[in-house]
Each structure stands twice: as C-alpha cells, then as structure tokens.
Amino acid sequence: MMTIKKNVIKAMLMGILSIIAFTACFDDNKGTFVNGTEMDSDQLPLTAQMFINETFPKAPITSVEFEDGKYEVRLKDYTEIEFYMDGDWSTVDCGLHAVPEHIIPIDITNNVKEQFPEAEITKIDKELYGYEVELSNDLYLKCDHQGMIFEMES
C-alpha cells in the first residue's frame, strides 16, 4: 500500500515538474521556444537590422531563425534573406519580385539588362567565385566578381 502511494506521488511530481519545465521554456509573447532556433528580430546583428530597415522598409519581419551558422529572415512580402554571422547578407530571394538594384553589383545589373532586357533579378546569392542570380524568366546565371556571366542554366 505504501509503495503504491509513493509511486503515485512520484508520478504526480514528475508531471508537475514536466509542466513547469515546459512553461519555463515557452515564451508566450513570441509563441516559440526560447531554447529553439527561432528568435526576435532585435537579436539579429545590427548590420542585418540596418540592411532590412533600409532595403525593405515596408515589409515587416515575420520570422527569424538561426540555422547552419546563418540567420534566416522572412519578411511579410515573402522575401527571404540569409545573413552571415557578422550581419552581411549572403542571399536575397524576393520570390516573384525584383531584388532591389542597389544591392546588386552594377556590372551584374548592366550585363543582365543588356543580355536579358525583359528579365529581372529575383534572387541573388554571394558565392566564393562571385554571385549566382536567378532571373524572372527562370534562368540561373553564375557571375564572377567583375559581373561577367560565365554559366547559364534554365
């Protein structure tokens, strides 16, 4: 009889401790786990915050995650931006919209306008060799640091 009572008390204590641990890890303001990969936008490096505010002033941040050593930010207009640890952008994907021209190296902008006047750059990735861009006509271009296109895929 005493053993059953002890087991019931242990089970109840374990249940109560589990509930306490769960609620302690949950942030009601964000609806996410504090110890998870999601975070508040003010936890982004200052450089990243400034980039978003200056480049996408009308598109509020909907989520921020830290994954694989990069910050992944999603905006209300469905733009997705990845930032390195220092806050410098590594990828800007505007989906069906054009990437803001002022962040694209001018030589890439000029070459794309010259060779594909009907297309817009909708995604840009910084790579070791230069940049990879995706166009609105579903072409993928690889460009060197001088903006010269050296590979095309569709």
Tab-separated table of C-alpha atoms in Angstrom:
chain	number	residue	atom	x	y	z
A	1	MET	CA	0.000	0.000	0.000
A	2	MET	CA	2.820	2.376	0.918
A	3	THR	CA	4.646	1.577	-2.355
A	4	ILE	CA	1.594	2.425	-4.457
A	5	LYS	CA	1.212	5.711	-2.624
A	6	LYS	CA	4.905	6.545	-3.199
A	7	ASN	CA	4.623	5.701	-6.908
A	8	VAL	CA	1.530	7.891	-7.288
A	9	ILE	CA	3.267	10.769	-5.530
A	10	LYS	CA	6.385	10.321	-7.740
A	11	ALA	CA	4.231	10.277	-10.887
A	12	MET	CA	2.395	13.420	-9.805
A	13	LEU	CA	5.658	15.192	-9.004
A	14	MET	CA	7.125	14.174	-12.366
A	15	GLY	CA	4.009	15.506	-14.104
A	16	ILE	CA	4.163	18.795	-12.237
A	17	LEU	CA	7.891	19.179	-12.949
A	18	SER	CA	7.293	18.450	-16.644
A	19	ILE	CA	4.609	21.138	-16.833
A	20	ILE	CA	6.859	23.639	-15.051
A	21	ALA	CA	9.793	22.830	-17.354
A	22	PHE	CA	7.599	23.136	-20.454
A	23	THR	CA	6.134	26.507	-19.480
A	24	ALA	CA	9.545	27.839	-18.435
A	25	CYS	CA	10.894	27.153	-21.935
A	26	PHE	CA	7.923	28.684	-23.724
A	27	ASP	CA	7.747	32.395	-24.484
A	28	ASP	CA	4.092	33.421	-24.729
A	29	ASN	CA	4.991	36.711	-26.434
A	30	LYS	CA	6.578	35.001	-29.434
A	31	GLY	CA	4.805	31.662	-29.360
A	32	THR	CA	8.123	29.877	-29.759
A	33	PHE	CA	10.557	28.038	-27.564
A	34	VAL	CA	13.267	30.246	-26.069
A	35	ASN	CA	15.831	27.477	-26.366
A	36	GLY	CA	14.906	26.736	-30.004
A	37	THR	CA	16.308	28.263	-33.178
A	38	GLU	CA	13.658	30.967	-33.525
A	39	MET	CA	14.492	34.407	-32.165
A	40	ASP	CA	13.367	38.018	-32.055
A	41	SER	CA	14.480	40.326	-34.855
A	42	ASP	CA	16.328	42.532	-32.361
A	43	GLN	CA	18.705	39.605	-31.803
A	44	LEU	CA	19.964	39.942	-35.390
A	45	PRO	CA	23.347	41.626	-35.817
A	46	LEU	CA	22.973	45.398	-36.141
A	47	THR	CA	24.277	45.289	-39.726
A	48	ALA	CA	21.460	42.898	-40.699
A	49	GLN	CA	18.822	45.001	-38.942
A	50	MET	CA	20.014	48.129	-40.744
A	51	PHE	CA	20.059	46.322	-44.108
A	52	ILE	CA	16.450	45.190	-43.681
A	53	ASN	CA	15.242	48.611	-42.485
A	54	GLU	CA	16.940	50.426	-45.356
A	55	THR	CA	16.277	47.928	-48.153
A	56	PHE	CA	12.794	46.679	-47.230
A	57	PRO	CA	11.251	49.456	-45.086
A	58	LYS	CA	7.651	48.493	-45.913
A	59	ALA	CA	7.999	44.740	-45.305
A	60	PRO	CA	7.952	43.801	-41.618
A	61	ILE	CA	9.872	40.770	-40.397
A	62	THR	CA	7.662	37.725	-39.842
A	63	SER	CA	10.295	35.269	-38.595
A	64	VAL	CA	13.982	34.934	-37.750
A	65	GLU	CA	15.789	31.626	-37.343
A	66	PHE	CA	19.391	30.718	-36.771
A	67	GLU	CA	20.366	27.642	-38.722
A	68	ASP	CA	23.620	26.227	-40.097
A	69	GLY	CA	25.597	29.257	-38.942
A	70	LYS	CA	23.350	31.774	-40.729
A	71	TYR	CA	20.385	33.916	-39.813
A	72	GLU	CA	17.321	33.206	-41.965
A	73	VAL	CA	14.844	36.083	-42.106
A	74	ARG	CA	11.408	36.060	-43.703
A	75	LEU	CA	9.520	39.258	-44.453
A	76	LYS	CA	5.791	39.842	-44.773
A	77	ASP	CA	6.137	40.297	-48.567
A	78	TYR	CA	7.614	36.731	-48.708
A	79	THR	CA	11.170	37.928	-49.239
A	80	GLU	CA	13.733	35.607	-47.661
A	81	ILE	CA	17.162	36.865	-46.651
A	82	GLU	CA	20.089	34.927	-45.232
A	83	PHE	CA	22.790	36.692	-43.252
A	84	TYR	CA	26.251	35.597	-42.202
A	85	MET	CA	27.176	35.749	-38.515
A	86	ASP	CA	28.548	39.284	-38.968
A	87	GLY	CA	25.225	40.512	-40.386
A	88	ASP	CA	26.314	40.771	-44.026
A	89	TRP	CA	23.702	39.299	-46.402
A	90	SER	CA	24.506	36.082	-48.241
A	91	THR	CA	21.218	35.507	-50.110
A	92	VAL	CA	18.289	37.738	-51.018
A	93	ASP	CA	15.315	35.926	-52.545
A	94	CYS	CA	12.412	38.201	-53.469
A	95	GLY	CA	10.296	35.434	-54.985
A	96	LEU	CA	8.366	36.908	-57.891
A	97	HIS	CA	9.597	40.485	-57.291
A	98	ALA	CA	12.847	42.115	-58.355
A	99	VAL	CA	15.750	42.297	-55.931
A	100	PRO	CA	16.412	45.977	-55.111
A	101	GLU	CA	19.008	47.156	-57.625
A	102	HIS	CA	21.180	48.991	-55.134
A	103	ILE	CA	22.335	45.700	-53.549
A	104	ILE	CA	23.290	44.086	-56.872
A	105	PRO	CA	26.787	44.852	-58.190
A	106	ILE	CA	26.377	47.338	-61.051
A	107	ASP	CA	28.272	45.171	-63.560
A	108	ILE	CA	25.834	42.290	-62.984
A	109	THR	CA	22.858	44.632	-63.357
A	110	ASN	CA	24.250	46.023	-66.609
A	111	ASN	CA	25.078	42.602	-68.081
A	112	VAL	CA	21.647	41.198	-67.220
A	113	LYS	CA	19.858	44.258	-68.661
A	114	GLU	CA	21.948	44.031	-71.826
A	115	GLN	CA	21.536	40.289	-72.409
A	116	PHE	CA	18.052	39.756	-70.913
A	117	PRO	CA	16.220	43.098	-71.147
A	118	GLU	CA	12.822	41.530	-70.393
A	119	ALA	CA	14.000	39.804	-67.192
A	120	GLU	CA	14.503	40.962	-63.609
A	121	ILE	CA	16.832	39.549	-60.979
A	122	THR	CA	14.600	37.880	-58.372
A	123	LYS	CA	17.306	36.167	-56.297
A	124	ILE	CA	20.992	36.762	-55.659
A	125	ASP	CA	23.481	34.594	-53.753
A	126	LYS	CA	27.011	35.528	-52.783
A	127	GLU	CA	29.388	32.715	-53.685
A	128	LEU	CA	33.148	32.264	-53.412
A	129	TYR	CA	33.517	32.720	-57.182
A	130	GLY	CA	31.216	35.757	-57.290
A	131	TYR	CA	27.416	35.645	-57.479
A	132	GLU	CA	24.613	33.383	-58.577
A	133	VAL	CA	21.452	35.106	-59.740
A	134	GLU	CA	18.014	33.863	-60.672
A	135	LEU	CA	16.016	35.762	-63.255
A	136	SER	CA	12.262	36.177	-63.608
A	137	ASN	CA	12.464	34.107	-66.828
A	138	ASP	CA	13.747	31.121	-64.782
A	139	LEU	CA	17.356	31.424	-65.946
A	140	TYR	CA	20.131	30.889	-63.410
A	141	LEU	CA	23.358	32.773	-64.023
A	142	LYS	CA	26.760	32.469	-62.424
A	143	CYS	CA	28.816	35.651	-62.466
A	144	ASP	CA	32.359	36.343	-61.368
A	145	HIS	CA	33.308	39.227	-59.067
A	146	GLN	CA	33.576	41.534	-62.093
A	147	GLY	CA	29.980	40.742	-63.096
A	148	MET	CA	30.861	38.647	-66.133
A	149	ILE	CA	28.394	35.803	-66.762
A	150	PHE	CA	30.292	32.540	-67.121
A	151	GLU	CA	27.496	29.985	-66.809
A	152	MET	CA	23.758	29.821	-67.596
A	153	GLU	CA	21.157	27.202	-66.675
A	154	SER	CA	17.430	27.027	-67.137
